[in-house]
C-alpha cells in the first residue's frame, strides 16, 4: 500500500513539474525559444495651421533614430494634391519627426492621410488629420494675460 502511494505521489509530482515547465515557456514544440514580434514605437501627431500653410508632424515616441516606410496623401478641399507610396524616411526620432508642409489659402481645408510602417511591413500608425479653413468670425482670446 505504501509503495502504491509513493508511486502515485511520484507521478503527480512529474505531472506538476511538466505543467510548470510548460506554463513557464521552458518547453517549446519546435525545440527553439519562443519568438517575440518586434514592434516599432508608438506615434503621435502635432499639427499647426497657419493662414498660408499647414505643418503636420508625425512623431515616434522614441529617442532612438529609426527608418520607416510611409504611404501618405495630402488633400486640399477634398482633392489629392500629393501622394506617395512606400516613401522611406531615415533617422526619424522624437527630436527629428516626419514633417509635411502643405501650402494653403485661408479658405482651404487641408488633410493628411498617413500610414507608417516598419521596414518589415508592420503597420505602426495610421491616421487622417484635417485642418479646416481659417475662421475670422471668431472672437480672439489671448492665450496668456495681456499686460495692462
PDB file of C-alpha atoms in Angstrom:
ATOM      1  CA  UNK A   1       0.000   0.000   0.000  1.00  0.00           C
ATOM      2  CA  UNK A   2       2.817   2.430   0.866  1.00  0.00           C
ATOM      3  CA  UNK A   3       4.558   1.616  -2.433  1.00  0.00           C
ATOM      4  CA  UNK A   4       1.348   2.478  -4.312  1.00  0.00           C
ATOM      5  CA  UNK A   5       1.125   5.886  -2.567  1.00  0.00           C
ATOM      6  CA  UNK A   6       4.799   6.624  -3.293  1.00  0.00           C
ATOM      7  CA  UNK A   7       4.300   5.734  -6.987  1.00  0.00           C
ATOM      8  CA  UNK A   8       1.151   7.891  -7.201  1.00  0.00           C
ATOM      9  CA  UNK A   9       2.933  10.779  -5.492  1.00  0.00           C
ATOM     10  CA  UNK A  10       5.871  10.445  -7.913  1.00  0.00           C
ATOM     11  CA  UNK A  11       3.515  10.557 -10.937  1.00  0.00           C
ATOM     12  CA  UNK A  12       1.666  13.572  -9.530  1.00  0.00           C
ATOM     13  CA  UNK A  13       4.981  15.384  -8.948  1.00  0.00           C
ATOM     14  CA  UNK A  14       6.148  14.652 -12.524  1.00  0.00           C
ATOM     15  CA  UNK A  15       2.855  15.921 -13.980  1.00  0.00           C
ATOM     16  CA  UNK A  16       3.106  19.075 -11.841  1.00  0.00           C
ATOM     17  CA  UNK A  17       6.722  19.643 -12.950  1.00  0.00           C
ATOM     18  CA  UNK A  18       5.788  19.234 -16.632  1.00  0.00           C
ATOM     19  CA  UNK A  19       2.811  21.589 -16.226  1.00  0.00           C
ATOM     20  CA  UNK A  20       5.018  24.176 -14.520  1.00  0.00           C
ATOM     21  CA  UNK A  21       7.656  23.923 -17.257  1.00  0.00           C
ATOM     22  CA  UNK A  22       5.025  24.323 -19.979  1.00  0.00           C
ATOM     23  CA  UNK A  23       3.436  27.345 -18.338  1.00  0.00           C
ATOM     24  CA  UNK A  24       6.841  28.974 -17.802  1.00  0.00           C
ATOM     25  CA  UNK A  25       7.626  28.635 -21.514  1.00  0.00           C
ATOM     26  CA  UNK A  26      10.546  26.277 -20.991  1.00  0.00           C
ATOM     27  CA  UNK A  27       9.140  23.624 -23.291  1.00  0.00           C
ATOM     28  CA  UNK A  28       8.545  24.762 -26.861  1.00  0.00           C
ATOM     29  CA  UNK A  29       7.168  22.483 -29.524  1.00  0.00           C
ATOM     30  CA  UNK A  30       9.733  23.329 -32.220  1.00  0.00           C
ATOM     31  CA  UNK A  31      12.635  22.897 -29.814  1.00  0.00           C
ATOM     32  CA  UNK A  32      13.742  26.557 -30.035  1.00  0.00           C
ATOM     33  CA  UNK A  33      12.944  29.600 -27.957  1.00  0.00           C
ATOM     34  CA  UNK A  34       9.595  31.288 -28.460  1.00  0.00           C
ATOM     35  CA  UNK A  35       9.892  34.227 -30.884  1.00  0.00           C
ATOM     36  CA  UNK A  36       8.505  37.578 -29.889  1.00  0.00           C
ATOM     37  CA  UNK A  37       7.380  40.029 -32.552  1.00  0.00           C
ATOM     38  CA  UNK A  38       9.475  43.159 -32.640  1.00  0.00           C
ATOM     39  CA  UNK A  39       7.221  46.149 -32.883  1.00  0.00           C
ATOM     40  CA  UNK A  40       8.203  49.727 -33.509  1.00  0.00           C
ATOM     41  CA  UNK A  41       7.404  52.735 -31.394  1.00  0.00           C
ATOM     42  CA  UNK A  42       4.013  54.303 -30.959  1.00  0.00           C
ATOM     43  CA  UNK A  43       3.471  57.530 -32.949  1.00  0.00           C
ATOM     44  CA  UNK A  44       1.607  60.749 -32.217  1.00  0.00           C
ATOM     45  CA  UNK A  45       0.952  63.856 -34.298  1.00  0.00           C
ATOM     46  CA  UNK A  46       1.219  67.596 -33.936  1.00  0.00           C
ATOM     47  CA  UNK A  47      -0.483  69.855 -36.464  1.00  0.00           C
ATOM     48  CA  UNK A  48      -0.007  73.598 -36.867  1.00  0.00           C
ATOM     49  CA  UNK A  49      -2.422  75.565 -39.061  1.00  0.00           C
ATOM     50  CA  UNK A  50      -1.479  78.983 -40.445  1.00  0.00           C
ATOM     51  CA  UNK A  51      -3.120  81.305 -42.988  1.00  0.00           C
ATOM     52  CA  UNK A  52      -0.682  80.214 -45.726  1.00  0.00           C
ATOM     53  CA  UNK A  53       0.292  76.655 -44.769  1.00  0.00           C
ATOM     54  CA  UNK A  54      -0.351  73.633 -42.553  1.00  0.00           C
ATOM     55  CA  UNK A  55       2.509  71.742 -40.883  1.00  0.00           C
ATOM     56  CA  UNK A  56       1.894  68.077 -39.997  1.00  0.00           C
ATOM     57  CA  UNK A  57       4.440  66.365 -37.735  1.00  0.00           C
ATOM     58  CA  UNK A  58       4.306  62.588 -37.242  1.00  0.00           C
ATOM     59  CA  UNK A  59       6.446  61.789 -34.220  1.00  0.00           C
ATOM     60  CA  UNK A  60       7.626  58.430 -32.851  1.00  0.00           C
ATOM     61  CA  UNK A  61       7.696  58.087 -29.076  1.00  0.00           C
ATOM     62  CA  UNK A  62      11.345  57.072 -29.210  1.00  0.00           C
ATOM     63  CA  UNK A  63      14.688  58.819 -28.868  1.00  0.00           C
ATOM     64  CA  UNK A  64      16.364  56.109 -30.957  1.00  0.00           C
ATOM     65  CA  UNK A  65      16.515  57.056 -34.669  1.00  0.00           C
ATOM     66  CA  UNK A  66      14.702  54.613 -36.927  1.00  0.00           C
ATOM     67  CA  UNK A  67      13.827  54.020 -40.564  1.00  0.00           C
ATOM     68  CA  UNK A  68      10.156  53.917 -41.562  1.00  0.00           C
ATOM     69  CA  UNK A  69       8.200  53.294 -44.752  1.00  0.00           C
ATOM     70  CA  UNK A  70       5.332  55.732 -45.294  1.00  0.00           C
ATOM     71  CA  UNK A  71       2.263  55.851 -47.530  1.00  0.00           C
ATOM     72  CA  UNK A  72       0.577  59.254 -47.480  1.00  0.00           C
ATOM     73  CA  UNK A  73      -1.769  61.603 -49.293  1.00  0.00           C
ATOM     74  CA  UNK A  74      -2.273  65.324 -48.787  1.00  0.00           C
ATOM     75  CA  UNK A  75      -5.703  66.629 -49.748  1.00  0.00           C
ATOM     76  CA  UNK A  76      -6.760  70.216 -50.264  1.00  0.00           C
ATOM     77  CA  UNK A  77     -10.521  70.836 -50.171  1.00  0.00           C
ATOM     78  CA  UNK A  78     -11.063  67.115 -50.745  1.00  0.00           C
ATOM     79  CA  UNK A  79      -8.768  66.896 -53.808  1.00  0.00           C
ATOM     80  CA  UNK A  80      -5.497  64.958 -53.616  1.00  0.00           C
ATOM     81  CA  UNK A  81      -2.589  67.332 -54.258  1.00  0.00           C
ATOM     82  CA  UNK A  82       0.253  64.981 -53.294  1.00  0.00           C
ATOM     83  CA  UNK A  83       0.512  61.246 -52.766  1.00  0.00           C
ATOM     84  CA  UNK A  84       3.395  58.817 -52.263  1.00  0.00           C
ATOM     85  CA  UNK A  85       3.647  55.117 -51.616  1.00  0.00           C
ATOM     86  CA  UNK A  86       6.489  53.388 -49.813  1.00  0.00           C
ATOM     87  CA  UNK A  87       8.475  56.569 -49.173  1.00  0.00           C
ATOM     88  CA  UNK A  88      11.437  55.773 -46.914  1.00  0.00           C
ATOM     89  CA  UNK A  89      12.252  58.148 -44.052  1.00  0.00           C
ATOM     90  CA  UNK A  90      15.536  57.565 -42.210  1.00  0.00           C
ATOM     91  CA  UNK A  91      16.860  58.764 -38.836  1.00  0.00           C
ATOM     92  CA  UNK A  92      13.364  59.562 -37.552  1.00  0.00           C
ATOM     93  CA  UNK A  93      13.043  60.096 -33.802  1.00  0.00           C
ATOM     94  CA  UNK A  94      11.228  62.245 -31.255  1.00  0.00           C
ATOM     95  CA  UNK A  95      13.707  65.051 -31.986  1.00  0.00           C
ATOM     96  CA  UNK A  96      13.584  64.553 -35.792  1.00  0.00           C
ATOM     97  CA  UNK A  97       9.987  63.691 -36.802  1.00  0.00           C
ATOM     98  CA  UNK A  98       8.448  63.115 -40.219  1.00  0.00           C
ATOM     99  CA  UNK A  99       7.256  66.564 -41.378  1.00  0.00           C
ATOM    100  CA  UNK A 100       4.843  67.554 -44.150  1.00  0.00           C
ATOM    101  CA  UNK A 101       4.170  71.183 -45.101  1.00  0.00           C
ATOM    102  CA  UNK A 102       1.118  71.893 -47.259  1.00  0.00           C
ATOM    103  CA  UNK A 103       0.548  75.324 -48.784  1.00  0.00           C
ATOM    104  CA  UNK A 104      -2.953  76.750 -48.489  1.00  0.00           C
ATOM    105  CA  UNK A 105      -5.004  79.895 -48.558  1.00  0.00           C
ATOM    106  CA  UNK A 106      -7.071  80.893 -45.553  1.00  0.00           C
ATOM    107  CA  UNK A 107     -10.206  79.428 -47.194  1.00  0.00           C
ATOM    108  CA  UNK A 108      -8.724  75.944 -47.760  1.00  0.00           C
ATOM    109  CA  UNK A 109      -9.226  72.770 -45.769  1.00  0.00           C
ATOM    110  CA  UNK A 110      -6.134  70.519 -45.748  1.00  0.00           C
ATOM    111  CA  UNK A 111      -5.905  66.863 -44.707  1.00  0.00           C
ATOM    112  CA  UNK A 112      -3.117  64.308 -44.270  1.00  0.00           C
ATOM    113  CA  UNK A 113      -3.904  60.602 -44.642  1.00  0.00           C
ATOM    114  CA  UNK A 114      -0.903  58.552 -43.492  1.00  0.00           C
ATOM    115  CA  UNK A 115       0.244  55.019 -42.797  1.00  0.00           C
ATOM    116  CA  UNK A 116       3.642  54.467 -41.142  1.00  0.00           C
ATOM    117  CA  UNK A 117       5.243  51.032 -41.281  1.00  0.00           C
ATOM    118  CA  UNK A 118       8.426  49.429 -40.031  1.00  0.00           C
ATOM    119  CA  UNK A 119      10.884  48.268 -42.693  1.00  0.00           C
ATOM    120  CA  UNK A 120       9.468  44.732 -42.371  1.00  0.00           C
ATOM    121  CA  UNK A 121       5.965  45.975 -43.267  1.00  0.00           C
ATOM    122  CA  UNK A 122       4.393  46.048 -39.803  1.00  0.00           C
ATOM    123  CA  UNK A 123       1.875  48.911 -39.640  1.00  0.00           C
ATOM    124  CA  UNK A 124       2.798  51.131 -36.693  1.00  0.00           C
ATOM    125  CA  UNK A 125       0.473  54.113 -37.217  1.00  0.00           C
ATOM    126  CA  UNK A 126      -2.464  55.143 -39.385  1.00  0.00           C
ATOM    127  CA  UNK A 127      -4.425  58.356 -39.172  1.00  0.00           C
ATOM    128  CA  UNK A 128      -6.319  61.041 -41.014  1.00  0.00           C
ATOM    129  CA  UNK A 129      -5.828  64.583 -39.745  1.00  0.00           C
ATOM    130  CA  UNK A 130      -7.605  67.593 -41.203  1.00  0.00           C
ATOM    131  CA  UNK A 131      -7.476  71.312 -40.637  1.00  0.00           C
ATOM    132  CA  UNK A 132     -10.428  73.441 -41.731  1.00  0.00           C
ATOM    133  CA  UNK A 133     -10.408  76.913 -43.235  1.00  0.00           C
ATOM    134  CA  UNK A 134      -9.249  79.833 -41.119  1.00  0.00           C
ATOM    135  CA  UNK A 135     -12.232  81.409 -39.371  1.00  0.00           C
ATOM    136  CA  UNK A 136     -12.059  85.143 -38.954  1.00  0.00           C
ATOM    137  CA  UNK A 137     -15.566  85.434 -37.473  1.00  0.00           C
ATOM    138  CA  UNK A 138     -14.499  84.067 -34.084  1.00  0.00           C
ATOM    139  CA  UNK A 139     -13.527  86.425 -31.275  1.00  0.00           C
ATOM    140  CA  UNK A 140      -9.880  86.235 -30.339  1.00  0.00           C
ATOM    141  CA  UNK A 141      -8.849  85.279 -26.842  1.00  0.00           C
ATOM    142  CA  UNK A 142      -5.248  85.696 -25.718  1.00  0.00           C
ATOM    143  CA  UNK A 143      -3.561  82.520 -24.527  1.00  0.00           C
ATOM    144  CA  UNK A 144      -1.980  84.328 -21.595  1.00  0.00           C
ATOM    145  CA  UNK A 145      -2.869  87.518 -19.730  1.00  0.00           C
ATOM    146  CA  UNK A 146      -2.135  90.664 -21.651  1.00  0.00           C
ATOM    147  CA  UNK A 147      -0.183  93.244 -19.593  1.00  0.00           C
ATOM    148  CA  UNK A 148      -2.242  96.380 -18.968  1.00  0.00           C
TER     149      UNK A 148
END
